[in-house]
Amino acid sequence: SAVISQKPSRDICQRGTSLTIQCQVDSQVTMMFWYRQQPGQSLTLIATANQGSEATYESGFVIDKFPISRPNLTFSTLTVSNMSPEDSSIYLCSVQEQGESPLHFGNGTRLTVT
Amino acid sequence: SQKIEQNSEALNIQEGKTATLTCNYTNYSPAYLQWYRQDPGRGPVFLLLIRENEKEKRKERLKVTFDTTLKQSLFHITASQPADSATYLCVPQGSGTYKYIFGTGTRLKVLA
């Protein structure tokens, strides 16, 4: 199964700044997703990272706040822009190798905004 | 809207007993359902998948049932061990959709 490396593993950021999170997969995958997990909560899908085109965002998430890049089938980035303390969360990259196969996750980026 | 409910409170059981976790869903008809395990500071890890035409699925000490009439899945861990302590997430999944909607998760603690 795919191995996912996510960087950074954690960061503490100032309000108003931006952070870019990287997700690297050890094999080519069709589907890549970004999730958010707020403290004590379950996972919420932010967007699907589409290779070569704009990401598909879920309700409540917008490109200006969470720009996503996917330059190829093994790499994606998520930027959290103009951060506020409400953005403090764990951000998780996940991939799906083929339709209806399970998701594989990175270990997440724990973001704290002060 | 689609809703997935799992035991919101933590489940504490004694080592060696069977843990049973519940997943109830409303307002959709999943073609299959997945269970994941999440440890603190880690991403979820896939455990089992059961399809709508399967009543039961087993893997080692794990057993999952899927009742489409009750709109419910039960996840059992037999002969539980402290190492089974984690949060367990259910994910009912519709056919032909890539969107995974995770349940709220149940935190299981197995006491030695």
PDB file of C-alpha atoms in Angstrom:
ATOM      1  CA  SER A   1       0.000   0.000   0.000  1.00  0.00           C
ATOM      2  CA  ALA A   2       1.025   3.604  -0.564  1.00  0.00           C
ATOM      3  CA  VAL A   3       3.349   5.279   1.920  1.00  0.00           C
ATOM      4  CA  ILE A   4       2.636   8.932   2.569  1.00  0.00           C
ATOM      5  CA  SER A   5       5.068  11.481   3.949  1.00  0.00           C
ATOM      6  CA  GLN A   6       3.675  14.734   5.227  1.00  0.00           C
ATOM      7  CA  LYS A   7       5.699  17.782   6.217  1.00  0.00           C
ATOM      8  CA  PRO A   8       5.908  19.541   8.569  1.00  0.00           C
ATOM      9  CA  SER A   9       4.634  17.236  11.291  1.00  0.00           C
ATOM     10  CA  ARG A  10       3.793  20.227  13.468  1.00  0.00           C
ATOM     11  CA  ASP A  11       4.135  23.986  13.509  1.00  0.00           C
ATOM     12  CA  ILE A  12       3.259  26.980  15.609  1.00  0.00           C
ATOM     13  CA  CYS A  13       2.365  30.012  13.533  1.00  0.00           C
ATOM     14  CA  GLN A  14       1.461  33.613  14.095  1.00  0.00           C
ATOM     15  CA  ARG A  15      -1.974  34.930  13.287  1.00  0.00           C
ATOM     16  CA  GLY A  16      -2.165  36.390   9.768  1.00  0.00           C
ATOM     17  CA  THR A  17       0.624  34.271   8.296  1.00  0.00           C
ATOM     18  CA  SER A  18       0.365  31.290   5.929  1.00  0.00           C
ATOM     19  CA  LEU A  19       1.667  27.744   6.127  1.00  0.00           C
ATOM     20  CA  THR A  20       2.181  25.302   3.271  1.00  0.00           C
ATOM     21  CA  ILE A  21       1.909  21.604   4.035  1.00  0.00           C
ATOM     22  CA  GLN A  22       3.493  19.065   1.712  1.00  0.00           C
ATOM     23  CA  CYS A  23       2.294  15.555   0.950  1.00  0.00           C
ATOM     24  CA  GLN A  24       4.547  13.101  -0.898  1.00  0.00           C
ATOM     25  CA  VAL A  25       3.421   9.608  -1.930  1.00  0.00           C
ATOM     26  CA  ASP A  26       5.803   6.801  -2.848  1.00  0.00           C
ATOM     27  CA  SER A  27       3.699   5.725  -5.837  1.00  0.00           C
ATOM     28  CA  GLN A  28       1.416   7.327  -8.394  1.00  0.00           C
ATOM     29  CA  VAL A  29      -2.141   7.637  -7.168  1.00  0.00           C
ATOM     30  CA  THR A  30      -5.252   8.963  -8.821  1.00  0.00           C
ATOM     31  CA  MET A  31      -7.051  10.436  -5.855  1.00  0.00           C
ATOM     32  CA  MET A  32      -5.513  12.670  -3.200  1.00  0.00           C
ATOM     33  CA  PHE A  33      -7.504  14.356  -0.490  1.00  0.00           C
ATOM     34  CA  TRP A  34      -6.967  16.874   2.262  1.00  0.00           C
ATOM     35  CA  TYR A  35      -8.796  16.524   5.567  1.00  0.00           C
ATOM     36  CA  ARG A  36      -8.991  18.591   8.718  1.00  0.00           C
ATOM     37  CA  GLN A  37      -9.414  17.159  12.187  1.00  0.00           C
ATOM     38  CA  GLN A  38     -10.191  19.669  14.879  1.00  0.00           C
ATOM     39  CA  PRO A  39      -9.417  18.809  18.502  1.00  0.00           C
ATOM     40  CA  GLY A  40     -11.615  15.979  19.726  1.00  0.00           C
ATOM     41  CA  GLN A  41     -13.483  15.818  16.416  1.00  0.00           C
ATOM     42  CA  SER A  42     -13.671  13.462  13.490  1.00  0.00           C
ATOM     43  CA  LEU A  43     -12.240  14.115  10.039  1.00  0.00           C
ATOM     44  CA  THR A  44     -13.751  16.683   7.666  1.00  0.00           C
ATOM     45  CA  LEU A  45     -12.938  16.641   3.975  1.00  0.00           C
ATOM     46  CA  ILE A  46     -11.510  19.963   2.798  1.00  0.00           C
ATOM     47  CA  ALA A  47     -10.957  19.209  -0.871  1.00  0.00           C
ATOM     48  CA  THR A  48      -9.922  16.730  -3.504  1.00  0.00           C
ATOM     49  CA  ALA A  49      -6.586  17.575  -5.088  1.00  0.00           C
ATOM     50  CA  ASN A  50      -6.883  17.085  -8.849  1.00  0.00           C
ATOM     51  CA  GLN A  51      -3.762  16.584 -10.913  1.00  0.00           C
ATOM     52  CA  GLY A  52      -3.394  19.295 -13.515  1.00  0.00           C
ATOM     53  CA  SER A  53      -6.544  21.189 -12.589  1.00  0.00           C
ATOM     54  CA  GLU A  54      -8.133  23.141  -9.783  1.00  0.00           C
ATOM     55  CA  ALA A  55      -8.994  21.312  -6.598  1.00  0.00           C
ATOM     56  CA  THR A  56     -12.602  20.443  -5.791  1.00  0.00           C
ATOM     57  CA  TYR A  57     -13.607  22.057  -2.508  1.00  0.00           C
ATOM     58  CA  GLU A  58     -16.249  20.914  -0.067  1.00  0.00           C
ATOM     59  CA  SER A  59     -18.907  23.179   1.337  1.00  0.00           C
ATOM     60  CA  GLY A  60     -17.409  25.604   3.831  1.00  0.00           C
ATOM     61  CA  PHE A  61     -13.926  25.580   2.318  1.00  0.00           C
ATOM     62  CA  VAL A  62     -12.702  28.031  -0.306  1.00  0.00           C
ATOM     63  CA  ILE A  63      -9.683  28.272  -2.539  1.00  0.00           C
ATOM     64  CA  ASP A  64      -8.581  31.650  -1.227  1.00  0.00           C
ATOM     65  CA  LYS A  65      -8.245  30.265   2.269  1.00  0.00           C
ATOM     66  CA  PHE A  66      -6.955  26.789   1.379  1.00  0.00           C
ATOM     67  CA  PRO A  67      -5.146  26.893  -1.971  1.00  0.00           C
ATOM     68  CA  ILE A  68      -4.080  23.433  -3.136  1.00  0.00           C
ATOM     69  CA  SER A  69      -1.572  22.385  -5.739  1.00  0.00           C
ATOM     70  CA  ARG A  70      -1.152  18.981  -7.368  1.00  0.00           C
ATOM     71  CA  PRO A  71       1.585  19.179  -9.988  1.00  0.00           C
ATOM     72  CA  ASN A  72       1.851  15.406 -10.486  1.00  0.00           C
ATOM     73  CA  LEU A  73       0.463  12.052  -9.333  1.00  0.00           C
ATOM     74  CA  THR A  74       2.734  11.761  -6.293  1.00  0.00           C
ATOM     75  CA  PHE A  75       2.747  15.213  -4.707  1.00  0.00           C
ATOM     76  CA  SER A  76       0.352  17.832  -3.369  1.00  0.00           C
ATOM     77  CA  THR A  77       0.463  20.893  -1.144  1.00  0.00           C
ATOM     78  CA  LEU A  78      -2.161  22.554   1.004  1.00  0.00           C
ATOM     79  CA  THR A  79      -1.687  26.143   2.125  1.00  0.00           C
ATOM     80  CA  VAL A  80      -3.558  27.536   5.101  1.00  0.00           C
ATOM     81  CA  SER A  81      -3.711  31.268   4.399  1.00  0.00           C
ATOM     82  CA  ASN A  82      -4.129  34.280   6.646  1.00  0.00           C
ATOM     83  CA  MET A  83      -4.338  32.029   9.668  1.00  0.00           C
ATOM     84  CA  SER A  84      -6.404  32.650  12.767  1.00  0.00           C
ATOM     85  CA  PRO A  85      -6.558  30.635  16.004  1.00  0.00           C
ATOM     86  CA  GLU A  86      -9.668  28.873  14.621  1.00  0.00           C
ATOM     87  CA  ASP A  87      -7.402  27.225  12.046  1.00  0.00           C
ATOM     88  CA  SER A  88      -5.579  25.347  14.799  1.00  0.00           C
ATOM     89  CA  SER A  89      -6.157  21.758  13.834  1.00  0.00           C
ATOM     90  CA  ILE A  90      -4.585  18.641  12.420  1.00  0.00           C
ATOM     91  CA  TYR A  91      -4.402  18.591   8.630  1.00  0.00           C
ATOM     92  CA  LEU A  92      -4.203  15.184   6.977  1.00  0.00           C
ATOM     93  CA  CYS A  93      -3.311  14.136   3.466  1.00  0.00           C
ATOM     94  CA  SER A  94      -4.823  10.913   2.194  1.00  0.00           C
ATOM     95  CA  VAL A  95      -4.741   8.922  -1.022  1.00  0.00           C
ATOM     96  CA  GLN A  96      -6.841   6.293  -2.692  1.00  0.00           C
ATOM     97  CA  GLU A  97      -5.050   3.927  -5.041  1.00  0.00           C
ATOM     98  CA  GLN A  98      -8.125   2.900  -6.993  1.00  0.00           C
ATOM     99  CA  GLY A  99     -11.869   3.181  -6.876  1.00  0.00           C
ATOM    100  CA  GLU A 100     -13.493   1.828  -3.730  1.00  0.00           C
ATOM    101  CA  SER A 101     -10.150   0.946  -2.180  1.00  0.00           C
ATOM    102  CA  PRO A 102      -9.407   2.132   1.344  1.00  0.00           C
ATOM    103  CA  LEU A 103      -7.856   5.476   2.113  1.00  0.00           C
ATOM    104  CA  HIS A 104      -4.243   5.705   3.237  1.00  0.00           C
ATOM    105  CA  PHE A 105      -3.269   8.618   5.443  1.00  0.00           C
ATOM    106  CA  GLY A 106      -0.176  10.541   6.314  1.00  0.00           C
ATOM    107  CA  ASN A 107       0.468  11.192   9.983  1.00  0.00           C
ATOM    108  CA  GLY A 108      -0.835  14.715   9.698  1.00  0.00           C
ATOM    109  CA  THR A 109       0.375  18.217  10.431  1.00  0.00           C
ATOM    110  CA  ARG A 110      -0.531  19.591  13.840  1.00  0.00           C
ATOM    111  CA  LEU A 111      -0.984  23.331  13.403  1.00  0.00           C
ATOM    112  CA  THR A 112      -1.257  25.772  16.285  1.00  0.00           C
ATOM    113  CA  VAL A 113      -2.030  29.412  15.528  1.00  0.00           C
ATOM    114  CA  THR A 114      -1.265  31.966  18.202  1.00  0.00           C
TER     115      THR A 114
ATOM    116  CA  SER B   1     -28.311  15.468   5.209  1.00  0.00           C
ATOM    117  CA  GLN B   2     -26.190  12.382   5.670  1.00  0.00           C
ATOM    118  CA  LYS B   3     -25.447  11.634   9.273  1.00  0.00           C
ATOM    119  CA  ILE B   4     -23.199   9.066  10.923  1.00  0.00           C
ATOM    120  CA  GLU B   5     -23.332   8.417  14.631  1.00  0.00           C
ATOM    121  CA  GLN B   6     -20.994   6.397  16.779  1.00  0.00           C
ATOM    122  CA  ASN B   7     -20.888   5.967  20.556  1.00  0.00           C
ATOM    123  CA  SER B   8     -19.940   9.475  21.563  1.00  0.00           C
ATOM    124  CA  GLU B   9     -18.668   8.486  24.966  1.00  0.00           C
ATOM    125  CA  ALA B  10     -15.475   6.558  25.515  1.00  0.00           C
ATOM    126  CA  LEU B  11     -15.849   2.827  25.939  1.00  0.00           C
ATOM    127  CA  ASN B  12     -13.830   1.228  28.745  1.00  0.00           C
ATOM    128  CA  ILE B  13     -13.638  -2.543  28.916  1.00  0.00           C
ATOM    129  CA  GLN B  14     -11.569  -5.093  30.761  1.00  0.00           C
ATOM    130  CA  GLU B  15      -8.789  -6.933  28.972  1.00  0.00           C
ATOM    131  CA  GLY B  16      -9.970 -10.227  27.504  1.00  0.00           C
ATOM    132  CA  LYS B  17     -13.564  -9.096  27.027  1.00  0.00           C
ATOM    133  CA  THR B  18     -15.273  -8.390  23.725  1.00  0.00           C
ATOM    134  CA  ALA B  19     -15.596  -4.738  22.742  1.00  0.00           C
ATOM    135  CA  THR B  20     -18.610  -3.818  20.614  1.00  0.00           C
ATOM    136  CA  LEU B  21     -18.734  -0.488  18.840  1.00  0.00           C
ATOM    137  CA  THR B  22     -21.814   0.832  17.047  1.00  0.00           C
ATOM    138  CA  CYS B  23     -22.151   2.878  13.879  1.00  0.00           C
ATOM    139  CA  ASN B  24     -25.568   4.191  12.836  1.00  0.00           C
ATOM    140  CA  TYR B  25     -26.192   6.153   9.663  1.00  0.00           C
ATOM    141  CA  THR B  26     -29.174   8.041   8.284  1.00  0.00           C
ATOM    142  CA  ASN B  27     -30.260   9.599   5.004  1.00  0.00           C
ATOM    143  CA  TYR B  28     -28.240   7.454   2.672  1.00  0.00           C
ATOM    144  CA  SER B  29     -27.712   3.922   1.515  1.00  0.00           C
ATOM    145  CA  PRO B  30     -24.034   2.996   1.437  1.00  0.00           C
ATOM    146  CA  ALA B  31     -22.842   0.277  -0.882  1.00  0.00           C
ATOM    147  CA  TYR B  32     -20.113  -0.607   1.595  1.00  0.00           C
ATOM    148  CA  LEU B  33     -18.769   0.441   4.935  1.00  0.00           C
ATOM    149  CA  GLN B  34     -15.223   0.728   6.228  1.00  0.00           C
ATOM    150  CA  TRP B  35     -13.737   0.790   9.702  1.00  0.00           C
ATOM    151  CA  TYR B  36     -10.535   2.621  10.579  1.00  0.00           C
ATOM    152  CA  ARG B  37      -8.394   2.825  13.674  1.00  0.00           C
ATOM    153  CA  GLN B  38      -6.737   6.062  14.764  1.00  0.00           C
ATOM    154  CA  ASP B  39      -4.056   6.355  17.418  1.00  0.00           C
ATOM    155  CA  PRO B  40      -3.158   9.728  18.982  1.00  0.00           C
ATOM    156  CA  GLY B  41      -0.919  11.756  16.704  1.00  0.00           C
ATOM    157  CA  ARG B  42      -1.430   9.401  13.774  1.00  0.00           C
ATOM    158  CA  GLY B  43      -3.571   9.261  10.679  1.00  0.00           C
ATOM    159  CA  PRO B  44      -6.372   6.674  10.511  1.00  0.00           C
ATOM    160  CA  VAL B  45      -5.447   3.157   9.446  1.00  0.00           C
ATOM    161  CA  PHE B  46      -7.829   0.955   7.467  1.00  0.00           C
ATOM    162  CA  LEU B  47      -9.061  -2.198   9.216  1.00  0.00           C
ATOM    163  CA  LEU B  48     -11.986  -3.780   7.411  1.00  0.00           C
ATOM    164  CA  LEU B  49     -14.437  -3.250   4.574  1.00  0.00           C
ATOM    165  CA  ILE B  50     -17.859  -4.878   4.373  1.00  0.00           C
ATOM    166  CA  ARG B  51     -20.201  -4.675   1.405  1.00  0.00           C
ATOM    167  CA  GLU B  52     -23.979  -4.270   1.525  1.00  0.00           C
ATOM    168  CA  ASN B  53     -24.539  -7.849   0.404  1.00  0.00           C
ATOM    169  CA  GLU B  54     -22.333  -9.209   3.199  1.00  0.00           C
ATOM    170  CA  LYS B  55     -23.815  -9.725   6.638  1.00  0.00           C
ATOM    171  CA  GLU B  56     -20.539 -10.319   8.422  1.00  0.00           C
ATOM    172  CA  LYS B  57     -16.801 -10.004   7.860  1.00  0.00           C
ATOM    173  CA  ARG B  58     -13.962 -11.285  10.019  1.00  0.00           C
ATOM    174  CA  LYS B  59     -10.268 -10.616  10.284  1.00  0.00           C
ATOM    175  CA  GLU B  60      -8.344 -12.242  13.119  1.00  0.00           C
ATOM    176  CA  ARG B  61      -9.955 -10.896  16.324  1.00  0.00           C
ATOM    177  CA  LEU B  62     -12.097  -8.374  14.470  1.00  0.00           C
ATOM    178  CA  LYS B  63     -15.657  -8.888  13.271  1.00  0.00           C
ATOM    179  CA  VAL B  64     -17.914  -6.440  11.474  1.00  0.00           C
ATOM    180  CA  THR B  65     -21.617  -6.756  10.747  1.00  0.00           C
ATOM    181  CA  PHE B  66     -23.658  -4.633   8.367  1.00  0.00           C
ATOM    182  CA  ASP B  67     -27.443  -4.403   8.664  1.00  0.00           C
ATOM    183  CA  THR B  68     -28.841  -2.273   5.842  1.00  0.00           C
ATOM    184  CA  THR B  69     -32.357  -2.533   7.251  1.00  0.00           C
ATOM    185  CA  LEU B  70     -31.356  -1.134  10.625  1.00  0.00           C
ATOM    186  CA  LYS B  71     -28.809   1.184   8.947  1.00  0.00           C
ATOM    187  CA  GLN B  72     -26.227  -0.007  11.397  1.00  0.00           C
ATOM    188  CA  SER B  73     -22.814  -1.617  11.578  1.00  0.00           C
ATOM    189  CA  LEU B  74     -21.343  -3.292  14.638  1.00  0.00           C
ATOM    190  CA  PHE B  75     -17.595  -3.659  15.130  1.00  0.00           C
ATOM    191  CA  HIS B  76     -16.414  -6.326  17.553  1.00  0.00           C
ATOM    192  CA  ILE B  77     -12.959  -6.917  18.999  1.00  0.00           C
ATOM    193  CA  THR B  78     -12.754 -10.258  20.763  1.00  0.00           C
ATOM    194  CA  ALA B  79     -10.202 -11.068  23.479  1.00  0.00           C
ATOM    195  CA  SER B  80      -9.398  -7.382  23.681  1.00  0.00           C
ATOM    196  CA  GLN B  81      -5.922  -6.201  24.669  1.00  0.00           C
ATOM    197  CA  PRO B  82      -4.610  -2.879  25.976  1.00  0.00           C
ATOM    198  CA  ALA B  83      -2.932  -2.423  22.566  1.00  0.00           C
ATOM    199  CA  ASP B  84      -6.424  -2.233  21.051  1.00  0.00           C
ATOM    200  CA  SER B  85      -6.968   1.088  22.842  1.00  0.00           C
ATOM    201  CA  ALA B  86      -7.562   3.689  20.133  1.00  0.00           C
ATOM    202  CA  THR B  87     -10.327   5.631  18.401  1.00  0.00           C
ATOM    203  CA  TYR B  88     -12.336   3.663  15.862  1.00  0.00           C
ATOM    204  CA  LEU B  89     -14.009   5.401  12.944  1.00  0.00           C
ATOM    205  CA  CYS B  90     -16.707   4.093  10.650  1.00  0.00           C
ATOM    206  CA  VAL B  91     -17.099   5.266   7.070  1.00  0.00           C
ATOM    207  CA  PRO B  92     -20.259   4.294   5.159  1.00  0.00           C
ATOM    208  CA  GLN B  93     -19.543   4.767   1.471  1.00  0.00           C
ATOM    209  CA  GLY B  94     -21.865   5.117  -1.474  1.00  0.00           C
ATOM    210  CA  SER B  95     -21.073   3.377  -4.729  1.00  0.00           C
ATOM    211  CA  GLY B  96     -19.422   5.520  -7.365  1.00  0.00           C
ATOM    212  CA  THR B  97     -18.498   8.367  -5.043  1.00  0.00           C
ATOM    213  CA  TYR B  98     -15.041   9.291  -3.866  1.00  0.00           C
ATOM    214  CA  LYS B  99     -16.266  11.276  -0.877  1.00  0.00           C
ATOM    215  CA  TYR B 100     -15.541   9.581   2.417  1.00  0.00           C
ATOM    216  CA  ILE B 101     -17.602  10.929   5.301  1.00  0.00           C
ATOM    217  CA  PHE B 102     -16.207   9.817   8.620  1.00  0.00           C
ATOM    218  CA  GLY B 103     -18.225   9.010  11.681  1.00  0.00           C
ATOM    219  CA  THR B 104     -17.602  10.812  14.940  1.00  0.00           C
ATOM    220  CA  GLY B 105     -15.454   7.972  16.222  1.00  0.00           C
ATOM    221  CA  THR B 106     -15.532   5.952  19.430  1.00  0.00           C
ATOM    222  CA  ARG B 107     -12.606   6.019  21.805  1.00  0.00           C
ATOM    223  CA  LEU B 108     -11.918   2.560  23.196  1.00  0.00           C
ATOM    224  CA  LYS B 109      -9.800   1.941  26.261  1.00  0.00           C
ATOM    225  CA  VAL B 110      -8.928  -1.617  27.219  1.00  0.00           C
ATOM    226  CA  LEU B 111      -7.959  -1.869  30.866  1.00  0.00           C
ATOM    227  CA  ALA B 112      -5.270  -4.325  31.933  1.00  0.00           C
TER     228      ALA B 112
END
